[in-house]
C-alpha cells in the first residue's frame, strides 16, 4: 500500500496475491510508463553514445545471469563471462538484487553485441550501469516522449545508441557498441521484487548459471545475501549445499566460499519468519517529497482440512508449445502435466489444447483420464515439439468455447504473447474478454521468464490460482498445489477499504482469490 504526494520515481513492483502496493508516476498509465530512456556521455576514443531505453512494466518476468551475443565470421556466438557477482539485500519481503558482470571479447576485432538480461517475474529494474573507459555511467530514467527525442537526436548525429529494452516476459536486451578487440565490457543491473509467501516461507530465487556456461566456465563467481526481518527469523535455508549461513534473531548472512562454481540452476533461499500477532505489519519509505508504505498481511484464514473437488473432474489443459518453451522448460511443462493427470481417476474427463501460432487438440472431445488416454495426450504434446510464435489470445478464445460451468482450466506456459495481441496489456484484455464466465482458470508459469500481466489475468478468471515452475521445482508439488486449488481458494475475492488515511495510488487495484497457504 503506497501513499504518494507528488510525482514518483520508478519504484518496486508490488507482490502478487498479497496486500502489497507500489506507487505510479503521476499523469501516466501502466501502458505509457512501459517506455523510458536514459543516456550516457559519448565515449572518448571511439564514437559511441549509449541511450538506455527501458521498456518496462510494473509486472515483469530467466533472471540473474546475462548473455552478450555477437556475430563472428557471420556466425552467432556469445562472449565469455569472466566475472559474475550477485549481491542480495532482503528486508522483510522486499529483495533488491545487484548483478555485476564482465564479458570478454576474446577476438582481436571490434564487435557489436546484444546483451540479454533476465529478471524474475514480478521484478522491476531499478538501475543499469555500463562502464565506459573504466568509468561507470549510470542510466537515468525519463518519460517515453523525452526518451524518443533523445534517441532520435543520437541517431541523427550518427552515434550508436545502446538500448536497454523490454523484449517481453521479463527479459531485457541492450545493444552495446563498440566492443574493442580483447576488451572487457562491464555492466551492473539491479532490480527489486516483493517475495511471495507460501506455506509459511518466503522464497527468493536467483539464476546464477546454466547448462551452457558449464561448457564455458565463469572465471570469477561470487554470491552474497543479507536478510533482515522485522519479525523474528525462525529459519533460513538455501538450496546450494556449499552456502554458508550465519543467522541471528532478526538477520542472516549467506555467502558462498571463494572459488565456488556457479550452479546450473537457481540458488533458492527460503525464509520463515514469525507471524506477527496482529496478522501483518507495514514497511515505510520516504524518497524526497514522496511517501510510501507497503502493508504485508497474513489473512490468518485456515486452509480447508481436505480439498473438496467436484466429481468427476472436467479438466482442460492449455499448453504452450511455441519456440520460447524448448529444452528444459518444455520438459518441465510435460512433467507438470503428467503429474497433474496422474492425480485424476478414470472417471475424470480431460483434454489438452496445444498451441503456438496454430492450435491442436489431443482429442476431438474430452475423454476419460485412463492411463492409455493420459499417455496418448503426453505423446501428442511431445510430438508437437517447440516451434513457432505464441498466439495465446487465439488459443484461449478457442478453449473458452468449450468451457462448462465446472470446467477446471490449467494453463501451462510463460504467458509471453508474440503473435496476435502481442502486447501484454492487450493480451490480458483479450483473455478477459474471451472468458464466458464459466469454469475456473489456473495458470502455471513455466520458467522464470514469464509475463505476469497475462498470467495474472488468466489466474483471475473464475477465482483461479497462480503457480510457478522454476529450475529445480518439484513438478509433483506444483501439480498437488494446482489440484488443491481446484477445490476453491482459502479466501475468495477480497475487497480493500481505506479509512482514516488518504492515498494517491494503490497497487494492486484489485485483490484476487488467495489459494490455500498463501
Coordinates of C-alpha atoms in Angstrom, one line a residue:
X1 CA 0.0 0.0 0.0
X2 CA 1.6 3.3 -1.0
X3 CA 0.7 6.9 -0.5
X4 CA 2.1 9.4 -2.9
X5 CA 2.1 13.2 -2.5
X6 CA 3.9 14.1 -5.7
X7 CA 5.3 12.6 -8.9
X8 CA 7.1 9.4 -8.1
X9 CA 10.3 7.9 -9.4
X10 CA 10.3 4.3 -10.6
X11 CA 9.6 2.1 -7.7
X12 CA 9.4 -1.6 -6.9
X13 CA 6.7 -3.8 -8.3
X14 CA 4.1 -4.9 -5.8
X15 CA 3.9 -8.6 -4.9
X16 CA 1.2 -10.9 -6.1
X17 CA -1.8 -12.1 -4.1
X18 CA -0.8 -10.1 -1.0
X19 CA -1.6 -6.7 0.4
X20 CA 1.4 -5.2 -1.4
X21 CA 1.2 -1.9 -3.2
X22 CA 3.6 0.3 -5.1
X23 CA 3.4 3.9 -6.5
X24 CA 2.9 5.1 -10.0
X25 CA 4.2 8.1 -11.9
X26 CA 1.7 10.9 -11.9
X27 CA -0.2 11.6 -15.1
X28 CA 0.7 8.3 -16.7
X29 CA -0.9 5.0 -17.2
X30 CA 0.6 1.5 -17.0
X31 CA 1.0 1.4 -20.7
X32 CA 2.5 4.8 -21.1
X33 CA 5.2 4.0 -18.5
X34 CA 6.4 1.0 -20.3
X35 CA 8.9 3.0 -22.3
X36 CA 11.6 5.1 -20.7
X37 CA 15.1 6.1 -21.9
X38 CA 18.3 7.3 -20.4
X39 CA 21.6 8.4 -21.9
X40 CA 25.3 8.5 -21.1
X41 CA 28.2 10.6 -22.4
X42 CA 29.9 9.8 -25.6
X43 CA 33.0 7.5 -25.4
X44 CA 36.2 9.4 -25.8
X45 CA 38.3 7.2 -28.1
X46 CA 35.6 5.7 -30.3
X47 CA 32.4 7.5 -31.4
X48 CA 29.9 5.9 -29.0
X49 CA 26.8 7.0 -27.2
X50 CA 24.6 4.9 -25.0
X51 CA 21.0 5.7 -24.5
X52 CA 19.2 3.3 -22.2
X53 CA 15.6 2.8 -23.3
X54 CA 13.7 1.0 -20.6
X55 CA 10.6 -0.5 -21.9
X56 CA 9.2 -1.7 -18.6
X57 CA 6.1 -2.6 -16.8
X58 CA 5.1 -3.0 -13.1
X59 CA 4.8 -6.7 -13.7
X60 CA 7.7 -8.2 -15.5
X61 CA 9.3 -11.6 -15.5
X62 CA 15.0 -16.0 -16.6
X63 CA 16.9 -14.0 -14.2
X64 CA 20.2 -13.1 -12.6
X65 CA 22.6 -14.1 -15.4
X66 CA 23.1 -12.1 -18.6
X67 CA 24.4 -13.1 -22.0
X68 CA 26.2 -10.9 -24.5
X69 CA 25.7 -12.2 -28.1
X70 CA 27.9 -11.2 -31.0
X71 CA 28.4 -12.3 -34.6
X72 CA 31.9 -13.6 -35.6
X73 CA 32.6 -14.5 -39.2
X74 CA 28.9 -14.5 -39.9
X75 CA 28.1 -17.0 -37.2
X76 CA 26.3 -16.2 -33.9
X77 CA 28.5 -16.5 -30.7
X78 CA 28.4 -15.5 -27.1
X79 CA 31.2 -13.6 -25.4
X80 CA 32.7 -15.4 -22.4
X81 CA 31.5 -14.3 -19.0
X82 CA 34.7 -13.5 -17.0
X83 CA 33.1 -12.2 -13.8
X84 CA 29.6 -12.8 -12.3
X85 CA 28.9 -11.3 -8.9
X86 CA 25.5 -11.3 -7.2
X87 CA 24.6 -9.2 -4.1
X88 CA 21.2 -9.5 -2.5
X89 CA 19.6 -7.4 0.3
X90 CA 16.3 -8.9 1.6
X91 CA 14.4 -6.7 4.1
X92 CA 11.3 -8.3 5.3
X93 CA 9.6 -9.3 2.0
X94 CA 11.5 -6.8 -0.2
X95 CA 14.5 -8.1 -2.1
X96 CA 17.0 -6.0 -4.0
X97 CA 19.4 -7.8 -6.3
X98 CA 22.5 -6.3 -7.8
X99 CA 24.3 -8.3 -10.5
X100 CA 27.7 -7.2 -11.9
X101 CA 29.0 -9.0 -14.9
X102 CA 32.2 -8.6 -17.0
X103 CA 32.2 -10.0 -20.6
X104 CA 35.5 -10.6 -22.5
X105 CA 36.0 -10.1 -26.3
X106 CA 38.4 -12.9 -26.9
X107 CA 38.9 -11.8 -30.6
X108 CA 41.1 -9.0 -31.9
X109 CA 38.1 -7.4 -33.7
X110 CA 35.7 -4.7 -32.8
X111 CA 32.3 -6.2 -32.3
X112 CA 28.8 -5.2 -31.8
X113 CA 26.9 -7.1 -29.1
X114 CA 23.4 -7.6 -27.8
X115 CA 23.1 -8.1 -24.1
X116 CA 20.2 -10.2 -22.9
X117 CA 19.4 -9.8 -19.2
X118 CA 16.5 -11.6 -17.5
X119 CA 14.9 -10.6 -14.2
X120 CA 12.4 -12.6 -12.1
X121 CA 8.7 -12.4 -12.8
X122 CA 7.2 -9.5 -10.9
X123 CA 10.5 -7.6 -10.5
X124 CA 11.3 -4.1 -11.6
X125 CA 14.6 -2.8 -13.0
X126 CA 15.9 -0.2 -10.5
X127 CA 19.3 0.5 -12.1
X128 CA 21.5 -0.1 -15.1
X129 CA 25.2 0.9 -15.3
X130 CA 27.6 0.4 -18.2
X131 CA 31.3 1.0 -17.8
X132 CA 32.9 3.2 -20.5
X133 CA 36.6 3.8 -20.5
X134 CA 36.7 2.3 -17.0
X135 CA 34.2 4.8 -15.6
X136 CA 30.7 3.7 -14.5
X137 CA 27.9 5.5 -16.4
X138 CA 24.6 5.4 -14.7
X139 CA 21.3 5.4 -16.6
X140 CA 18.7 8.0 -15.8
X141 CA 15.1 7.0 -16.4
X142 CA 13.0 9.6 -18.3
X143 CA 9.4 9.7 -19.7
X144 CA 8.7 8.0 -23.0
X145 CA 8.4 11.1 -25.2
X146 CA 11.6 12.6 -23.9
X147 CA 13.3 9.3 -24.4
X148 CA 12.2 9.3 -28.1
X149 CA 13.6 12.8 -28.5
X150 CA 17.0 11.7 -27.1
X151 CA 17.1 8.6 -29.2
X152 CA 16.3 10.5 -32.5
X153 CA 18.9 13.1 -31.7
X154 CA 21.6 10.3 -31.2
X155 CA 20.6 8.6 -34.5
X156 CA 20.6 12.0 -36.3
X157 CA 24.2 12.6 -35.1
X158 CA 25.2 9.2 -36.4
X159 CA 26.1 7.9 -32.9
X160 CA 25.4 4.4 -31.9
X161 CA 22.8 4.0 -29.1
X162 CA 22.8 1.1 -26.7
X163 CA 19.2 0.4 -25.9
X164 CA 18.1 -1.5 -22.8
X165 CA 14.6 -2.5 -23.7
X166 CA 12.0 -5.0 -22.6
X167 CA 11.6 -7.8 -25.1
X168 CA 8.6 -9.5 -23.5
X169 CA 8.2 -11.6 -20.4
X170 CA 11.0 -10.4 -18.1
X171 CA 14.0 -10.4 -20.5
X172 CA 15.7 -7.1 -21.3
X173 CA 18.1 -6.6 -24.1
X174 CA 20.7 -3.9 -24.8
X175 CA 22.8 -3.1 -27.9
X176 CA 26.4 -2.5 -26.9
X177 CA 28.9 -1.0 -29.4
X178 CA 31.8 -0.9 -29.8
X179 CA 33.4 -3.8 -28.0
X180 CA 37.0 -3.5 -28.9
X181 CA 39.3 -6.4 -29.6
X182 CA 40.4 -8.2 -26.4
X183 CA 38.4 -5.7 -24.4
X184 CA 36.2 -6.4 -21.4
X185 CA 32.8 -4.8 -21.0
X186 CA 31.4 -4.5 -17.5
X187 CA 27.7 -4.0 -16.6
X188 CA 25.7 -3.7 -13.5
X189 CA 21.9 -4.4 -13.3
X190 CA 19.8 -4.0 -10.1
X191 CA 16.2 -5.0 -9.7
X192 CA 13.7 -5.0 -6.8
X193 CA 10.9 -7.6 -6.1
X194 CA 8.5 -8.4 -3.4
X195 CA 8.8 -12.0 -2.3
X196 CA 5.9 -14.4 -2.4
X197 CA 5.0 -16.2 0.8
X198 CA 3.5 -19.7 0.6
X199 CA 3.3 -22.5 3.1
X200 CA 4.8 -20.2 5.8
X201 CA 8.0 -19.5 3.7
X202 CA 9.2 -16.6 1.7
X203 CA 11.2 -17.7 -1.3
X204 CA 13.9 -15.9 -3.2
X205 CA 15.5 -17.4 -6.3
X206 CA 18.4 -16.2 -8.4
X207 CA 19.5 -17.9 -11.6
X208 CA 23.3 -18.0 -11.1
X209 CA 24.3 -20.1 -14.0
X210 CA 23.0 -22.5 -16.7
X211 CA 24.0 -25.6 -18.6
X212 CA 25.6 -23.6 -21.5
X213 CA 28.0 -21.9 -19.1
X214 CA 29.1 -25.3 -17.8
X215 CA 31.0 -25.6 -21.1
X216 CA 32.4 -22.1 -20.7
X217 CA 33.2 -21.7 -17.0
X218 CA 32.9 -18.3 -15.3
X219 CA 36.3 -17.2 -14.2
X220 CA 35.1 -15.4 -11.0
X221 CA 31.8 -16.1 -9.3
X222 CA 30.5 -14.6 -6.0
X223 CA 27.2 -14.7 -4.3
X224 CA 26.2 -13.0 -1.0
X225 CA 22.8 -12.3 0.5
X226 CA 21.8 -10.4 3.6
X227 CA 18.5 -11.0 5.3
X228 CA 16.9 -8.5 7.7
X229 CA 13.5 -9.2 9.3
X230 CA 11.2 -7.2 11.5
X231 CA 9.6 -10.3 12.9
X232 CA 12.0 -12.8 14.4
X233 CA 13.5 -15.3 12.0
X234 CA 12.6 -18.9 12.6
X235 CA 14.5 -20.5 9.7
X236 CA 16.8 -19.6 6.8
X237 CA 17.8 -22.3 4.3
X238 CA 19.4 -22.4 0.9
X239 CA 19.3 -24.9 -2.0
X240 CA 23.1 -24.6 -2.6
X241 CA 24.9 -27.2 -0.5
X242 CA 28.0 -25.1 -0.1
X243 CA 26.2 -21.9 1.1
X244 CA 27.5 -20.7 4.5
X245 CA 24.7 -19.3 6.6
X246 CA 25.2 -17.1 9.7
X247 CA 21.8 -16.5 11.4
X248 CA 20.8 -14.3 14.4
X249 CA 17.4 -13.5 15.8
X250 CA 16.4 -11.0 13.1
X251 CA 19.2 -11.2 10.4
X252 CA 21.2 -13.6 8.4
X253 CA 24.2 -13.6 6.1
X254 CA 24.5 -16.1 3.3
X255 CA 27.8 -16.4 1.4
X256 CA 29.4 -18.9 -1.0
X257 CA 33.0 -19.7 -0.3
X258 CA 35.5 -18.1 -2.8
X259 CA 36.1 -20.3 -5.8
X260 CA 32.7 -21.9 -5.8
X261 CA 31.5 -22.6 -9.3
X262 CA 28.1 -21.2 -10.3
X263 CA 25.3 -23.8 -10.2
X264 CA 23.4 -24.9 -13.3
X265 CA 20.1 -23.7 -11.9
X266 CA 18.6 -21.4 -9.3
X267 CA 20.0 -20.5 -5.9
X268 CA 16.9 -20.6 -3.8
X269 CA 16.7 -19.1 -0.3
X270 CA 13.8 -20.0 1.9
X271 CA 12.9 -17.7 4.8
X272 CA 10.5 -18.4 7.6
X273 CA 9.7 -15.5 10.0
X274 CA 7.4 -15.5 13.0
X275 CA 3.9 -14.4 12.1
X276 CA 3.0 -11.1 13.9
X277 CA 0.1 -11.4 16.3
X278 CA -1.7 -8.6 14.5
X279 CA -1.5 -10.5 11.3
X280 CA 0.6 -8.0 9.5
X281 CA 2.9 -5.0 9.5
X282 CA 3.8 -2.0 7.4
X283 CA 7.1 -1.1 5.7
X284 CA 7.5 2.6 5.1
X285 CA 9.8 4.6 2.7
X286 CA 10.4 8.3 2.1
X287 CA 12.1 9.5 -1.1
X288 CA 12.3 13.3 -1.3
X289 CA 8.7 14.6 -1.2
X290 CA 7.3 11.1 -1.8
X291 CA 6.0 8.9 0.9
X292 CA 5.2 5.2 0.5
X293 CA 4.0 2.4 2.7
X294 CA 3.5 -1.3 2.0
X295 CA 1.4 -3.5 4.2
X296 CA 2.3 -7.1 4.4
X297 CA -0.6 -9.1 5.9
X298 CA -1.4 -12.7 6.7
X299 CA -5.1 -13.2 6.4
X300 CA -4.8 -16.0 9.0
X301 CA -7.5 -18.0 7.2
X302 CA -7.1 -21.7 7.9
X303 CA -6.7 -24.0 4.9
X304 CA -9.5 -26.5 4.4
X305 CA -8.9 -29.8 6.1
X306 CA -9.3 -31.7 2.8
X307 CA -10.0 -30.4 -0.7
X308 CA -13.5 -30.9 -1.9
X309 CA -13.2 -31.5 -5.6
X310 CA -16.1 -31.9 -7.9
X311 CA -16.5 -35.5 -9.1
X312 CA -15.9 -36.3 -11.8
X313 CA -13.4 -33.5 -12.7
X314 CA -13.8 -31.8 -16.0
X315 CA -10.2 -30.8 -16.8
X316 CA -8.9 -28.8 -19.8
X317 CA -5.1 -28.3 -20.1
X318 CA -3.9 -25.5 -22.4
X319 CA -0.2 -26.0 -23.1
X320 CA 2.2 -23.6 -24.8
X321 CA 4.4 -25.4 -27.4
X322 CA 5.9 -22.4 -29.0
X323 CA 9.7 -21.9 -29.6
X324 CA 10.0 -19.9 -26.3
X325 CA 9.4 -23.1 -24.3
X326 CA 12.1 -25.5 -25.5
X327 CA 14.6 -27.8 -23.8
X328 CA 14.3 -27.8 -20.0
X329 CA 11.2 -25.7 -19.9
X330 CA 9.3 -27.9 -22.4
X331 CA 10.3 -31.0 -20.3
X332 CA 9.1 -29.2 -17.1
X333 CA 5.8 -28.4 -18.7
X334 CA 5.2 -32.0 -19.7
X335 CA 6.3 -33.2 -16.3
X336 CA 3.8 -31.0 -14.5
X337 CA 1.1 -32.0 -16.9
X338 CA 1.9 -35.7 -16.4
X339 CA 1.8 -35.3 -12.6
X340 CA -1.4 -33.5 -12.8
X341 CA -3.0 -36.1 -15.0
X342 CA -1.7 -38.8 -12.6
X343 CA -3.9 -37.3 -9.9
X344 CA -7.0 -37.9 -12.0
X345 CA -9.1 -41.0 -11.8
X346 CA -10.6 -43.0 -14.7
X347 CA -13.9 -41.3 -14.1
X348 CA -12.5 -37.8 -14.6
X349 CA -12.6 -36.2 -18.1
X350 CA -9.8 -34.2 -19.7
X351 CA -8.5 -32.8 -22.9
X352 CA -5.3 -31.0 -24.0
X353 CA -5.1 -28.0 -26.3
X354 CA -1.6 -27.3 -27.5
X355 CA -0.8 -24.0 -29.2
X356 CA 1.9 -21.9 -30.7
X357 CA 0.9 -19.8 -33.8
X358 CA -1.6 -22.6 -34.5
X359 CA -3.7 -24.8 -32.3
X360 CA -4.3 -28.5 -32.0
X361 CA -6.3 -30.8 -29.7
X362 CA -5.2 -34.1 -28.3
X363 CA -8.7 -35.5 -28.7
X364 CA -11.8 -34.3 -30.6
X365 CA -13.6 -34.0 -27.2
X366 CA -12.9 -34.6 -23.5
X367 CA -12.1 -38.3 -22.8
X368 CA -11.8 -40.3 -19.6
X369 CA -8.4 -39.9 -17.8
X370 CA -7.4 -43.6 -18.3
X371 CA -3.7 -44.5 -18.3
X372 CA -3.9 -45.0 -22.1
X373 CA -5.5 -41.7 -22.8
X374 CA -3.1 -39.9 -20.5
X375 CA -0.1 -41.5 -22.3
X376 CA -1.6 -40.5 -25.7
X377 CA -2.0 -36.9 -24.6
X378 CA 1.6 -36.6 -23.4
X379 CA 2.8 -38.2 -26.6
X380 CA 0.7 -35.8 -28.6
X381 CA 2.3 -32.9 -26.7
X382 CA 5.8 -34.1 -27.1
X383 CA 5.3 -34.7 -30.8
X384 CA 4.5 -31.1 -31.5
X385 CA 8.0 -30.0 -30.5
X386 CA 8.7 -26.4 -29.7
X387 CA 8.2 -24.2 -32.8
X388 CA 6.6 -21.0 -33.9
X389 CA 5.1 -17.9 -32.4
X390 CA 2.8 -17.7 -29.4
X391 CA -0.8 -16.6 -30.2
X392 CA -2.1 -17.0 -26.6
X393 CA -5.3 -14.9 -27.0
X394 CA -6.4 -17.0 -30.0
X395 CA -5.7 -20.2 -28.1
X396 CA -7.7 -19.0 -25.1
X397 CA -10.6 -17.9 -27.3
X398 CA -10.8 -21.4 -28.8
X399 CA -10.6 -23.0 -25.3
X400 CA -13.3 -20.7 -24.0
X401 CA -15.7 -22.0 -26.5
X402 CA -15.6 -25.5 -24.9
X403 CA -16.0 -24.4 -21.2
X404 CA -18.7 -25.7 -18.9
X405 CA -19.7 -24.3 -15.5
X406 CA -17.5 -26.8 -13.6
X407 CA -14.5 -26.9 -16.1
X408 CA -11.1 -26.6 -14.5
X409 CA -8.7 -24.9 -17.0
X410 CA -5.0 -25.3 -16.4
X411 CA -2.8 -23.0 -18.5
X412 CA 0.9 -24.1 -18.7
X413 CA 3.4 -21.7 -20.3
X414 CA 5.3 -18.5 -19.9
X415 CA 2.4 -16.2 -20.8
X416 CA 4.5 -14.2 -23.3
X417 CA 2.5 -13.5 -26.5
X418 CA 4.4 -12.9 -29.7
X419 CA 1.5 -13.1 -32.2
X420 CA -2.0 -11.7 -32.4
X421 CA -2.4 -9.4 -29.4
X422 CA 1.3 -9.4 -28.8
X423 CA 1.4 -6.6 -26.2
X424 CA 0.9 -7.7 -22.6
X425 CA -1.9 -5.4 -21.7
X426 CA -3.7 -6.2 -25.0
X427 CA -3.3 -9.9 -24.5
X428 CA -4.6 -9.7 -20.9
X429 CA -7.6 -7.7 -22.0
X430 CA -8.2 -10.3 -24.8
X431 CA -8.3 -13.3 -22.5
X432 CA -10.6 -11.4 -20.1
X433 CA -12.9 -10.6 -22.9
X434 CA -12.9 -14.1 -24.2
X435 CA -13.8 -15.7 -20.9
X436 CA -17.5 -16.7 -21.0
X437 CA -18.0 -16.6 -17.2
X438 CA -17.7 -20.4 -16.9
X439 CA -15.1 -22.6 -15.2
X440 CA -12.0 -21.6 -13.2
X441 CA -8.6 -20.9 -14.7
X442 CA -5.3 -21.9 -13.0
X443 CA -2.1 -20.5 -14.5
X444 CA 1.2 -22.4 -14.2
X445 CA 4.2 -20.2 -15.0
X446 CA 6.9 -22.3 -16.7
X447 CA 10.4 -20.9 -16.2
X448 CA 11.5 -17.6 -14.8
X449 CA 10.9 -15.5 -18.0
X450 CA 7.2 -15.1 -17.7
X451 CA 4.7 -12.3 -18.5
X452 CA 2.9 -11.9 -15.2
X453 CA 0.4 -9.4 -16.6
X454 CA -1.0 -12.1 -18.8
X455 CA -0.7 -14.9 -16.3
X456 CA -2.4 -13.0 -13.5
X457 CA -5.2 -12.1 -15.9
X458 CA -5.7 -15.8 -16.6
X459 CA -5.5 -16.7 -12.9
X460 CA -8.1 -14.1 -12.0
X461 CA -10.8 -15.8 -14.1
X462 CA -13.3 -17.6 -12.0
X463 CA -11.2 -17.2 -8.9
X464 CA -8.4 -19.4 -10.1
X465 CA -4.8 -19.6 -8.9
X466 CA -1.3 -18.9 -10.0
X467 CA 1.7 -21.3 -9.6
X468 CA 5.3 -21.1 -10.7
X469 CA 7.8 -23.7 -12.0
X470 CA 11.4 -22.8 -12.0
X471 CA 14.7 -24.7 -12.1
X472 CA 14.7 -27.4 -9.5
X473 CA 11.0 -27.1 -8.7
X474 CA 9.3 -30.3 -7.8
X475 CA 6.7 -31.0 -10.6
X476 CA 4.7 -33.2 -8.2
X477 CA 4.4 -30.4 -5.7
X478 CA 3.2 -28.0 -8.3
X479 CA 0.6 -30.5 -9.5
X480 CA -0.5 -31.1 -6.0
X481 CA -0.9 -27.3 -5.4
X482 CA -2.9 -27.0 -8.6
X483 CA -5.1 -29.9 -7.7
X484 CA -5.7 -28.5 -4.2
X485 CA -6.6 -25.1 -5.7
X486 CA -9.3 -26.7 -7.8
X487 CA -11.3 -27.2 -4.6
X488 CA -11.5 -23.5 -4.2
X489 CA -9.5 -20.7 -2.7
X490 CA -9.0 -20.4 1.1
X491 CA -10.2 -16.8 0.7
X492 CA -12.4 -15.8 -2.3
X493 CA -12.0 -12.5 -4.0
X494 CA -11.4 -9.9 -1.3
X495 CA -12.2 -6.2 -1.2
X496 CA -10.0 -3.5 0.3
X497 CA -11.4 -0.4 2.0
X498 CA -9.4 2.6 3.2
X499 CA -10.3 4.5 6.3
X500 CA -8.5 7.4 8.0
X501 CA -5.7 7.7 5.5
X502 CA -5.6 9.4 2.1
X503 CA -3.5 7.6 -0.6
X504 CA -2.6 8.9 -4.1
X505 CA -2.3 5.5 -5.7
X506 CA -2.7 1.8 -4.8
X507 CA -1.3 -1.4 -6.4
X508 CA -2.8 -3.9 -7.0
X509 CA -6.0 -2.1 -7.5
X510 CA -8.0 -5.4 -7.1
X511 CA -7.3 -8.3 -4.8
X512 CA -7.8 -11.8 -6.3
X513 CA -8.5 -15.0 -4.6
X514 CA -6.0 -16.5 -2.2
X515 CA -5.1 -20.1 -2.7
X516 CA -4.5 -22.2 0.5
X517 CA -1.2 -21.5 2.1
X518 CA -0.6 -18.0 0.7

